[in-house]
mmCIF file of C-alpha atoms and ligand atoms in Angstrom:
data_model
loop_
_atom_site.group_PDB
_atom_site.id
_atom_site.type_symbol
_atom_site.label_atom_id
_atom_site.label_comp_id
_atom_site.label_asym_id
_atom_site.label_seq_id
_atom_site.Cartn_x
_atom_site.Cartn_y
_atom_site.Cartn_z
ATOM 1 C CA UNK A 51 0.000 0.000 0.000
ATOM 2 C CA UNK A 52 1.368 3.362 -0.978
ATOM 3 C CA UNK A 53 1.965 5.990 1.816
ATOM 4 C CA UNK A 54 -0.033 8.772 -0.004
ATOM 5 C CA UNK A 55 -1.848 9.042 -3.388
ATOM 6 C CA UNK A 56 -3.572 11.964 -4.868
ATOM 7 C CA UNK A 57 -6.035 11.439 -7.889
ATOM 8 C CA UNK A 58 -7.288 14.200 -9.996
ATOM 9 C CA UNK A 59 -6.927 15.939 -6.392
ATOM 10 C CA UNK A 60 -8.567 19.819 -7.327
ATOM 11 C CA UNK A 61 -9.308 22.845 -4.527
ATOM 12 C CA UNK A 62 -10.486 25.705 -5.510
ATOM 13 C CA UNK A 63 -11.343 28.763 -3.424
ATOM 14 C CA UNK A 64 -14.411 30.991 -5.701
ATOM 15 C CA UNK A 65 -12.136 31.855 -8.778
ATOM 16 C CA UNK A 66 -9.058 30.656 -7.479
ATOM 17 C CA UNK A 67 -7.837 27.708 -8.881
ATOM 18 C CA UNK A 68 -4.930 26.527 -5.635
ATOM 19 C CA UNK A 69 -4.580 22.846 -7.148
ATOM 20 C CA UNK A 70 -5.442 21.530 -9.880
ATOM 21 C CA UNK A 71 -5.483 18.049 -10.758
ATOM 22 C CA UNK A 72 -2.908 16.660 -8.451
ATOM 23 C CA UNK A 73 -2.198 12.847 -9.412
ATOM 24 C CA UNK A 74 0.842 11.263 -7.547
ATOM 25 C CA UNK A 75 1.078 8.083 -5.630
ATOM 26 C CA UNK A 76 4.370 8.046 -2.583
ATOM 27 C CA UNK A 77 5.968 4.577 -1.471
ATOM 28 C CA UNK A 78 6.187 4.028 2.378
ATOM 29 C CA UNK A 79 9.419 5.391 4.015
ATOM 30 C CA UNK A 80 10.098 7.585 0.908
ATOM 31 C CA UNK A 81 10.950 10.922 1.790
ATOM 32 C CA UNK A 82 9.332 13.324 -1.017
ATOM 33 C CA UNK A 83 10.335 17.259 -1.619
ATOM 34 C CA UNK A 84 7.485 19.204 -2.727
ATOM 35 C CA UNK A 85 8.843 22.179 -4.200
ATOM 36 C CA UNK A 86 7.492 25.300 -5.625
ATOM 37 C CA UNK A 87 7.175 29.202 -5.539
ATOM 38 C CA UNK A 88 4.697 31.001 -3.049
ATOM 39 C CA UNK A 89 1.645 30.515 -3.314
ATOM 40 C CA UNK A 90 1.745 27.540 -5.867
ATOM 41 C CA UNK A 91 -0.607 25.235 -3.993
ATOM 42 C CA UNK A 92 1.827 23.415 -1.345
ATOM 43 C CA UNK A 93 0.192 24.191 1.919
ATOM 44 C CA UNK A 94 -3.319 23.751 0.430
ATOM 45 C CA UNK A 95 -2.257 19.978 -0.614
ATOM 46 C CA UNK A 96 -0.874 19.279 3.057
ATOM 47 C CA UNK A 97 -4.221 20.569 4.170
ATOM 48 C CA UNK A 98 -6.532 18.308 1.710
ATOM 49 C CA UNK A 99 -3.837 15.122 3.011
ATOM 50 C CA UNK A 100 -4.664 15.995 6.479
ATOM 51 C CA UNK A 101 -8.905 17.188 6.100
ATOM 52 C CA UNK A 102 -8.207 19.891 6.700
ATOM 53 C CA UNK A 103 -9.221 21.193 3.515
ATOM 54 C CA UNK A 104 -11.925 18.911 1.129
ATOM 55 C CA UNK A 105 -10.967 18.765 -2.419
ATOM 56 C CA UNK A 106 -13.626 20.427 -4.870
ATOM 57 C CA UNK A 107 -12.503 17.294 -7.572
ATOM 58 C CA UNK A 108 -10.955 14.006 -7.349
ATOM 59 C CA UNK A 109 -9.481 12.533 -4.148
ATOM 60 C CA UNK A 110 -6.612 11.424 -1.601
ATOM 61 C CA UNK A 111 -5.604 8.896 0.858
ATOM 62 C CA UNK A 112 -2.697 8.518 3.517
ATOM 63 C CA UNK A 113 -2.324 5.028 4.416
ATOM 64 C CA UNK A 114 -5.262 3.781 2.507
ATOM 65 C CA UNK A 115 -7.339 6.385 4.210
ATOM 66 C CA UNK A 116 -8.949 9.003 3.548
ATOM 67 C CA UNK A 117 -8.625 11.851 5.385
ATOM 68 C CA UNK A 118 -12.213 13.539 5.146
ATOM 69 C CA UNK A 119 -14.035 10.759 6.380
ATOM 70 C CA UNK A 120 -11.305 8.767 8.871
ATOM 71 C CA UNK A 121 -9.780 11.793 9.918
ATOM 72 C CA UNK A 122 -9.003 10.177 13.479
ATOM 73 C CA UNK A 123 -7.482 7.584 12.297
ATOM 74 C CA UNK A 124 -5.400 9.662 9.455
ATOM 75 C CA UNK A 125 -4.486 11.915 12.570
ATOM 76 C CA UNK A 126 -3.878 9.349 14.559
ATOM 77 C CA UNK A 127 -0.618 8.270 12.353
ATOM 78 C CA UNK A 128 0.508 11.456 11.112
ATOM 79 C CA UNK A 129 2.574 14.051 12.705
ATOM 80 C CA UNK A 130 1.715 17.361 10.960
ATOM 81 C CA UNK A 131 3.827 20.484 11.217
ATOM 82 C CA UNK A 132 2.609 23.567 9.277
ATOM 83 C CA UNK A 133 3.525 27.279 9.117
ATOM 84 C CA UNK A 134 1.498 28.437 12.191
ATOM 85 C CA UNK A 135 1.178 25.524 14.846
ATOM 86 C CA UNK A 136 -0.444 27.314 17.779
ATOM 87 C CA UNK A 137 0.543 25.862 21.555
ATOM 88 C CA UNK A 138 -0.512 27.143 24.795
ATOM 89 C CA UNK A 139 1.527 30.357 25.533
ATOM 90 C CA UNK A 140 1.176 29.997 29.121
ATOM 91 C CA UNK A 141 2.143 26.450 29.280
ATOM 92 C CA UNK A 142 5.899 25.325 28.942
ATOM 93 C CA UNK A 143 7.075 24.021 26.240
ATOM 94 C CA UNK A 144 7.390 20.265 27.661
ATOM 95 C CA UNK A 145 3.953 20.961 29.470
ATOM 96 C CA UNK A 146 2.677 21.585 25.900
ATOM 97 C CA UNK A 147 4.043 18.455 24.494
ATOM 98 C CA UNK A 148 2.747 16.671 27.941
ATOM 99 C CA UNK A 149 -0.192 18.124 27.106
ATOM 100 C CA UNK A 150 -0.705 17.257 23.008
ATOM 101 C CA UNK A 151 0.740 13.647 23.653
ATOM 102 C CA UNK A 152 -2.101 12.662 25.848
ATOM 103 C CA UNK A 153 -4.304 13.894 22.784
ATOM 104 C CA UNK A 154 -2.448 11.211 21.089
ATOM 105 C CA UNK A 155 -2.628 8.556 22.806
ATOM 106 C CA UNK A 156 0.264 8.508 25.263
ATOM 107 C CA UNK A 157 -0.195 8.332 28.993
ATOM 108 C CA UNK A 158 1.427 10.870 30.620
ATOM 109 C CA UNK A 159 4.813 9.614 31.901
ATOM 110 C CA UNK A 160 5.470 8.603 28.845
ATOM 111 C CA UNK A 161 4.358 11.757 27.048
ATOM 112 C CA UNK A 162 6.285 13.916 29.612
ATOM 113 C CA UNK A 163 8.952 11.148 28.910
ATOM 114 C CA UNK A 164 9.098 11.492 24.802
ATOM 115 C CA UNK A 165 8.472 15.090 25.143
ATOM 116 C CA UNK A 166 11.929 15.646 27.373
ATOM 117 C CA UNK A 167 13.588 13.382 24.259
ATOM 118 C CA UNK A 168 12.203 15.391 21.744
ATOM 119 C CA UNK A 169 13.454 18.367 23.353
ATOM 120 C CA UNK A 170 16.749 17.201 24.062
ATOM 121 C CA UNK A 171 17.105 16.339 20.296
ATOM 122 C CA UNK A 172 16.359 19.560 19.656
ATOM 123 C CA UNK A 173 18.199 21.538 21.608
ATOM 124 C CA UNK A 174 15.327 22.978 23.428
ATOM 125 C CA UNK A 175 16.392 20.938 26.801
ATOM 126 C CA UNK A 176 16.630 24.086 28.937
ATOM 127 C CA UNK A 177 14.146 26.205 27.108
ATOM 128 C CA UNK A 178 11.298 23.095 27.782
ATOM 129 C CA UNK A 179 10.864 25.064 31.043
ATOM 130 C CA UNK A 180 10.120 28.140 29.640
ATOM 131 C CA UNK A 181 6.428 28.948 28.936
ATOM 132 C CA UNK A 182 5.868 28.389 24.892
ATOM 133 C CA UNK A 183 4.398 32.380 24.556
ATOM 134 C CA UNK A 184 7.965 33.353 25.216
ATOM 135 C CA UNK A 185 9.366 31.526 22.447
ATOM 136 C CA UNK A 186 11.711 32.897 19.827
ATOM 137 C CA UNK A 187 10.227 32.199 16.449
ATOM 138 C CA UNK A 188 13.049 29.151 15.314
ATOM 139 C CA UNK A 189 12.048 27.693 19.311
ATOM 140 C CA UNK A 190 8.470 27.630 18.094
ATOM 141 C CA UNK A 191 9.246 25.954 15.180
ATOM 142 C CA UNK A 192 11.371 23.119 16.467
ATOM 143 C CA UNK A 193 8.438 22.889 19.401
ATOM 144 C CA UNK A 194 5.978 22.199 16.931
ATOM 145 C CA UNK A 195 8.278 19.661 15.093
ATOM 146 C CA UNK A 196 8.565 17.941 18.521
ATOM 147 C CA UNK A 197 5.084 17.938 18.766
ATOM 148 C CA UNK A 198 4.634 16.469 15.286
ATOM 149 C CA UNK A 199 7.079 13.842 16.319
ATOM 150 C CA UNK A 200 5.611 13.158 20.036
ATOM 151 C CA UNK A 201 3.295 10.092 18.709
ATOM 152 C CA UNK A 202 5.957 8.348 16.346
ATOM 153 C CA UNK A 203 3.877 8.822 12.929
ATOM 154 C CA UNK A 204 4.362 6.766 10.514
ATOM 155 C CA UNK A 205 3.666 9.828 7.968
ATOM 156 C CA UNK A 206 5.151 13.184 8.145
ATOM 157 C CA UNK A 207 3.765 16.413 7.053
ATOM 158 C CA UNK A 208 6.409 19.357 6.988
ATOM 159 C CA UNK A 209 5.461 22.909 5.584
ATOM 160 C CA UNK A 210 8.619 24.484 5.824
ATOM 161 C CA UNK A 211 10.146 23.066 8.603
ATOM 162 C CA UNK A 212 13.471 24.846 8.722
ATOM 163 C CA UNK A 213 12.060 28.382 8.240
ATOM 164 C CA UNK A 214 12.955 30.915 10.682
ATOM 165 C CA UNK A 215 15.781 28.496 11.917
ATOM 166 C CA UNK A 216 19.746 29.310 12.568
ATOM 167 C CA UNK A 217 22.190 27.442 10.461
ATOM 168 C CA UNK A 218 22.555 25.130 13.692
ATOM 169 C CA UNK A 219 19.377 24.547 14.445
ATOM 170 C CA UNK A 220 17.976 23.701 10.677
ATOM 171 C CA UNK A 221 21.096 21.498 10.770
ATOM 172 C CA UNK A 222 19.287 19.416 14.166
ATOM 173 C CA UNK A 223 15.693 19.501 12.327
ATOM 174 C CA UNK A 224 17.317 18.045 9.193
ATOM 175 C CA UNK A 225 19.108 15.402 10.830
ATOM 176 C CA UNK A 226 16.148 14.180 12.598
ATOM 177 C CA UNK A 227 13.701 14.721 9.497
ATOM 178 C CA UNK A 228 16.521 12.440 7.978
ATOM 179 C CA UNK A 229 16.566 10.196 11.131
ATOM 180 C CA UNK A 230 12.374 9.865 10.703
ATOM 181 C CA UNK A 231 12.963 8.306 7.660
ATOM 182 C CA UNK A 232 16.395 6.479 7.902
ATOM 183 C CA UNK A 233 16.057 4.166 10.900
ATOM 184 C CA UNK A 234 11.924 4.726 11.263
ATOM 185 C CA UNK A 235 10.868 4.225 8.030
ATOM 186 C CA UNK A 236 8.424 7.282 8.341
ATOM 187 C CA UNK A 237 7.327 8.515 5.108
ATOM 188 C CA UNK A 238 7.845 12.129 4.839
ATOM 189 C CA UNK A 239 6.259 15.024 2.394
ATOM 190 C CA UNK A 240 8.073 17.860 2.995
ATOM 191 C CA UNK A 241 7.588 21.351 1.736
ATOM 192 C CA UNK A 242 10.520 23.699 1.123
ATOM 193 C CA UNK A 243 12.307 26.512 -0.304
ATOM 194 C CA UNK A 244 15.357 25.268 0.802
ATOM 195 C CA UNK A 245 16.463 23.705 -1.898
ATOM 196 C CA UNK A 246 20.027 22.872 -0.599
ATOM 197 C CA UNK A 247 18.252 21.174 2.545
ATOM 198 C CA UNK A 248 15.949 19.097 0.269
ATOM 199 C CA UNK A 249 18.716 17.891 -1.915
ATOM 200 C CA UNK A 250 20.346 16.072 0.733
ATOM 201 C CA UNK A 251 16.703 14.682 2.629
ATOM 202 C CA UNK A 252 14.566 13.670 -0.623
ATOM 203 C CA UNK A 253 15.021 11.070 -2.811
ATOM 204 C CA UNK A 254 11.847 12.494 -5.164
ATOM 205 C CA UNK A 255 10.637 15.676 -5.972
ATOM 206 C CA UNK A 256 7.325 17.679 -7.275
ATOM 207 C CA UNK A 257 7.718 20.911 -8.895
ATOM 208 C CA UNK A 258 4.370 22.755 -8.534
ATOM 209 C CA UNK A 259 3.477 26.355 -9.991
ATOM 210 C CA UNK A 260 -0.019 28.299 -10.207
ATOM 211 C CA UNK A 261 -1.332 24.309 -8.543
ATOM 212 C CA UNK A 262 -0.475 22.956 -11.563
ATOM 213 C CA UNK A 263 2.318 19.695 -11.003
ATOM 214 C CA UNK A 264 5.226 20.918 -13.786
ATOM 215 C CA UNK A 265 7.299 17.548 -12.516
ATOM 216 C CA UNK A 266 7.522 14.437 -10.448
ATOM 217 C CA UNK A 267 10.602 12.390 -9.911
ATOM 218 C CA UNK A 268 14.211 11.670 -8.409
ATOM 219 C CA UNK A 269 16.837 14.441 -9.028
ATOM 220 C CA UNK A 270 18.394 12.370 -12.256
ATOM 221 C CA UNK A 271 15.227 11.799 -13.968
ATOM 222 C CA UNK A 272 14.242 15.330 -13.441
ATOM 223 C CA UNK A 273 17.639 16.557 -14.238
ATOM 224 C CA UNK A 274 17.750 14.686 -17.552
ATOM 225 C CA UNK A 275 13.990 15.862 -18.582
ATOM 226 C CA UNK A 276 14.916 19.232 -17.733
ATOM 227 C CA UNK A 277 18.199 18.832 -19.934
ATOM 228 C CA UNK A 278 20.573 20.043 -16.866
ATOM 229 C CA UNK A 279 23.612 18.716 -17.703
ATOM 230 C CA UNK A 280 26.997 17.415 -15.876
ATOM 231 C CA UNK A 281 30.350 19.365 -16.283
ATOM 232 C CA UNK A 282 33.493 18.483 -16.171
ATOM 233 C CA UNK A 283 35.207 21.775 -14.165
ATOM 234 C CA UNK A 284 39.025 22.786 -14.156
ATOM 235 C CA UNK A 285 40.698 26.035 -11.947
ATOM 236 C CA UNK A 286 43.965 26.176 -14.157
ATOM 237 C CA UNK A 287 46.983 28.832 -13.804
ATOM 238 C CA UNK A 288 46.090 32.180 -14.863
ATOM 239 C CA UNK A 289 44.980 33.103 -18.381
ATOM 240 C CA UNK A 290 45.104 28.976 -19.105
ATOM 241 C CA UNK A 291 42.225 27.749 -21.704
ATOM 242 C CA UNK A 292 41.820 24.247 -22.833
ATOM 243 C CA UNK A 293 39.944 23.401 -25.973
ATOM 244 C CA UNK A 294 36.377 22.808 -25.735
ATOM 245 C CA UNK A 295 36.108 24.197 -22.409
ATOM 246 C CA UNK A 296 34.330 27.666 -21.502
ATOM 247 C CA UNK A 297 35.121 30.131 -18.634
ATOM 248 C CA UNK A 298 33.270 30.825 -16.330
ATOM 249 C CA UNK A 299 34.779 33.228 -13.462
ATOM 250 C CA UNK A 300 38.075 31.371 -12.630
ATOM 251 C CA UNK A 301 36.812 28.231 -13.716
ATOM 252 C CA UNK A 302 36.638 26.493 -17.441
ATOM 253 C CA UNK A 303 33.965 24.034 -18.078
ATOM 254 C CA UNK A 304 32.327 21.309 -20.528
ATOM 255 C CA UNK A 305 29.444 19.648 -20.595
ATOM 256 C CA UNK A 306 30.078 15.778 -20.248
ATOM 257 C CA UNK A 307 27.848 12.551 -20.549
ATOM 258 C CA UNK A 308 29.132 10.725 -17.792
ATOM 259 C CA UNK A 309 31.887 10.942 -15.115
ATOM 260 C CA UNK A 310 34.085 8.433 -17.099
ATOM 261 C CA UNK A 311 35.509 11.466 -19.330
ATOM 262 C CA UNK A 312 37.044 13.427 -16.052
ATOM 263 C CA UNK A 313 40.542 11.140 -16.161
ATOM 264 C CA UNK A 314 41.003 11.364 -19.668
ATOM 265 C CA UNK A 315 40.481 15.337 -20.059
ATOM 266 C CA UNK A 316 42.541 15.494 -16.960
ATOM 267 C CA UNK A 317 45.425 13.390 -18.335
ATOM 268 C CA UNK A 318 44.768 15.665 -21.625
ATOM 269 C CA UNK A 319 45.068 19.092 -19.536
ATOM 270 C CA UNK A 320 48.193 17.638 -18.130
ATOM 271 C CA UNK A 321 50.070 16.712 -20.952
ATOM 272 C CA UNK A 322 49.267 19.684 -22.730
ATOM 273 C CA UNK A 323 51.180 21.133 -19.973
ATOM 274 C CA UNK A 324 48.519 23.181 -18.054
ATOM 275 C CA UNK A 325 48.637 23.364 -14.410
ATOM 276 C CA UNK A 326 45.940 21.987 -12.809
ATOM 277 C CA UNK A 327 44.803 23.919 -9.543
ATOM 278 C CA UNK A 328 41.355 22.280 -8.884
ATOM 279 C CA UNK A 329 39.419 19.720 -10.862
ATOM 280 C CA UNK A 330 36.169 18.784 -10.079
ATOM 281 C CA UNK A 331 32.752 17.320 -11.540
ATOM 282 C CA UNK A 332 29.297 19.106 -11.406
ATOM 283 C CA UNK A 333 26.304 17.148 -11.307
ATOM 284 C CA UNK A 334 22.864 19.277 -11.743
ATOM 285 C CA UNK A 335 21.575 20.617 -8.695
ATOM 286 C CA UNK A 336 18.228 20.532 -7.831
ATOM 287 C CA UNK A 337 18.514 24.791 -8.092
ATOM 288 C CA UNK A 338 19.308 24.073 -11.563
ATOM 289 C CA UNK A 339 16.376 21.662 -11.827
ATOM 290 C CA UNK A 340 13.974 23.909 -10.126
ATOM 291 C CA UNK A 341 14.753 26.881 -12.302
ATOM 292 C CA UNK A 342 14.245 25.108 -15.525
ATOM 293 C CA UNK A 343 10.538 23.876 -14.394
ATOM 294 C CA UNK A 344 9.272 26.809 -13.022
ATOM 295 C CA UNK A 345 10.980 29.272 -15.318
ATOM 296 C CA UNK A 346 8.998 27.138 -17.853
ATOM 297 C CA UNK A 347 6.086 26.865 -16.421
ATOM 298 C CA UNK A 348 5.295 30.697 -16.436
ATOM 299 C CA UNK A 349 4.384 29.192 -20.320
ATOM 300 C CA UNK A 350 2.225 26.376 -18.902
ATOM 301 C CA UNK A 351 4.689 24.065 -20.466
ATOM 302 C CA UNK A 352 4.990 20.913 -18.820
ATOM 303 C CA UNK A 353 8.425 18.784 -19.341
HETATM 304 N N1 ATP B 610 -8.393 29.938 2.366
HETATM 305 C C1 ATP B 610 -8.076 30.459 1.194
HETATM 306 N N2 ATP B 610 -8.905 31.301 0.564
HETATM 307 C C2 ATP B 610 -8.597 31.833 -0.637
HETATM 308 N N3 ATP B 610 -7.458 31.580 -1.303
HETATM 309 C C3 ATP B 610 -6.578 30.749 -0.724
HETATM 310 C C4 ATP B 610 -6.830 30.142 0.547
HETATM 311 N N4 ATP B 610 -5.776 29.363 0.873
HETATM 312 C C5 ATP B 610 -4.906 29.475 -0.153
HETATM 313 N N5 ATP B 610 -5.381 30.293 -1.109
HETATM 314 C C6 ATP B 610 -4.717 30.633 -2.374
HETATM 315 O O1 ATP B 610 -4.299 29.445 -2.994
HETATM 316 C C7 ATP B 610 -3.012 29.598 -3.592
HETATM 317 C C8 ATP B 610 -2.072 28.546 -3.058
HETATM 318 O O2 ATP B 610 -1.765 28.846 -1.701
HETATM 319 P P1 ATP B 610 -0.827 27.920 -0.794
HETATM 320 O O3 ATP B 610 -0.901 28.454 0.589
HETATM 321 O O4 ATP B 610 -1.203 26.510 -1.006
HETATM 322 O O5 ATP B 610 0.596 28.215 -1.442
HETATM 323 P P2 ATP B 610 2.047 27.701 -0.953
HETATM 324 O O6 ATP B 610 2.640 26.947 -2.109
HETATM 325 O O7 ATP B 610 1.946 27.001 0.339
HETATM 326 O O8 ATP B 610 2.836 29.069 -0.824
HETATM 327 P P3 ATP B 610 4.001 29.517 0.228
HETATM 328 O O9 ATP B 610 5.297 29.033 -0.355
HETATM 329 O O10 ATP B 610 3.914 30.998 0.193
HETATM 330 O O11 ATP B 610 3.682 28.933 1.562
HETATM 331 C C9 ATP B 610 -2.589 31.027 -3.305
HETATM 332 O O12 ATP B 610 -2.900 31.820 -4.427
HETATM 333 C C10 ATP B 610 -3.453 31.440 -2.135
HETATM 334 O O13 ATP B 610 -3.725 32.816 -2.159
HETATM 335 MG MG1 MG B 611 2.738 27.367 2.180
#
């Protein structure tokens, strides 16, 4: 059974079309990157996943579910984390946790118990004392990510997780988004900007624009469709060219069609006697990726 599928999934508010025809179907344990401009429809498919939202066409499921009509039972194995997750200002943070883990099942030791965990993990040990109102806005966000976590859902809902974070701190909520699915198998849709981040968590991607899906796959797939290509990239001397290559700042490049051309232009820079600072090959990034699609879906043109 797949994790999540969407079918024809369509909202529309009056005029506004948010998503249209969403059709996509996610493994169990896969971790899936859901990128795309503001407003382009992300948050508005998290909240159709988790009822939040009904469609106006077509459908979803999580888990075989769906979410309108067994919305305990979606909720129930789902940790959801969205732009604004509101806690109890006056409460502390763990007391919050204490508090939204009993709503989940757990007793309380052991909700007080994960919570402190969860906390720990997150570097929020000390602040868990403090009452949540007092909360900077990156403590907020890992709270609510340790209160998505607090019931050990098997699916993952992230709207911009990392957002408002320090370096240090995205670094912790990657790692343990990366944890979830590693060693838990959790199956995680995450939505991002951060396209750096996602490159390293996701293993597949959707490129939405205007609600409309421009592309769906892993970072190859996408980077072939897109025609990103790989370059072979030399820093010679000063003033050095080599044939076929193009400059580009202090660096000359060429396209290649696989990483089996690097030694052989390498051993031809050498031996026609250029001196060879740095050498290195450049596989597309997903920023390369993402600009293709949704430069060309201002057109409406899918790839
Ligand atoms: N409740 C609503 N009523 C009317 N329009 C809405 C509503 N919710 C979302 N929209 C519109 O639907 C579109 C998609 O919004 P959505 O919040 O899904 O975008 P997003 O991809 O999450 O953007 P961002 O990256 O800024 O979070 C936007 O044009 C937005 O204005
Ligand atoms: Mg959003």
């Amino acid at each position: 059974m797949d994790a999540l599928t969407a079918e024809g999934l369509t909202r529309r508010f009056g005029e506004k079309t948010a998503l249209s025809r969403l059709s996509l179907a996610l493994e169990q344990g896969s971790v899936f990157g859901f990128l795309g401009p503001n407003g382009a429809g992300k948050t508005t498919t998290v909240k159709l996943f988790t009822g939040l939202l009904t469609p106006t066409e077509g459908s979803c499921s999580v888990l075989g579910l769906d979410p309108r009509r067994e919305a305990e039972k979606v909720h129930a194995q789902c940790g959801v984390l969205t732009e604004s997750a509101r806690m109890y200002p006056h409460l502390s943070g763990l007391e919050n946790l204490a508090f939204f883990g009993a709503l989940c099942g757990l007793s309380r030791a052991g909700a007080r118990e994960r919570g402190e965990e969860l906390l720990k993990r997150l570097g929020l040990a000390e602040a868990g004392k403090l009452p949540a109102g007092k909360y900077s806005t990156g403590m907020a966000q890992r709270l609510s990510l340790a209160r998505a976590l607090l019931g050990r859902p098997r699916v993952l809902f992230l709207d911009e997780p990392t957002s408002g974070l320090d370096p240090e701190s995205a670094q912790a909520v990657n790692a343990m988004i990366g944890e979830q699915a590693g060693q838990e198998g959790v199956t995680v849709f995450l939505c991002t900007h951060q396209l750096r981040y996602a490159q390293d968590l996701c293993g597949s991607y959707g490129v939405i624009d205007h609600g409309e899906l421009l592309a769906l796959g892993g970072l190859e797939d996408l980077a072939a469709r897109a025609g990103c290509r790989t370059y072979a990239a030399f820093r010679l001397a000063e003033g050095e060219t080599l044939p076929g290559f193009e400059r580009d700042g202090a660096w000359l490049r060429r396209a290649i069609s696989s990483e089996d051309e690097m030694p052989g232009l390498l051993r031809e820079a050498v031996a026609a006697g250029r001196c060879v600072y740095e050498a290195r090959i450049e596989p597309p990034t997903l920023e390369d990726v993402y600009f293709r699609f949704v430069g060309r879906g201002e057109g409406g043109e899918t790839v």
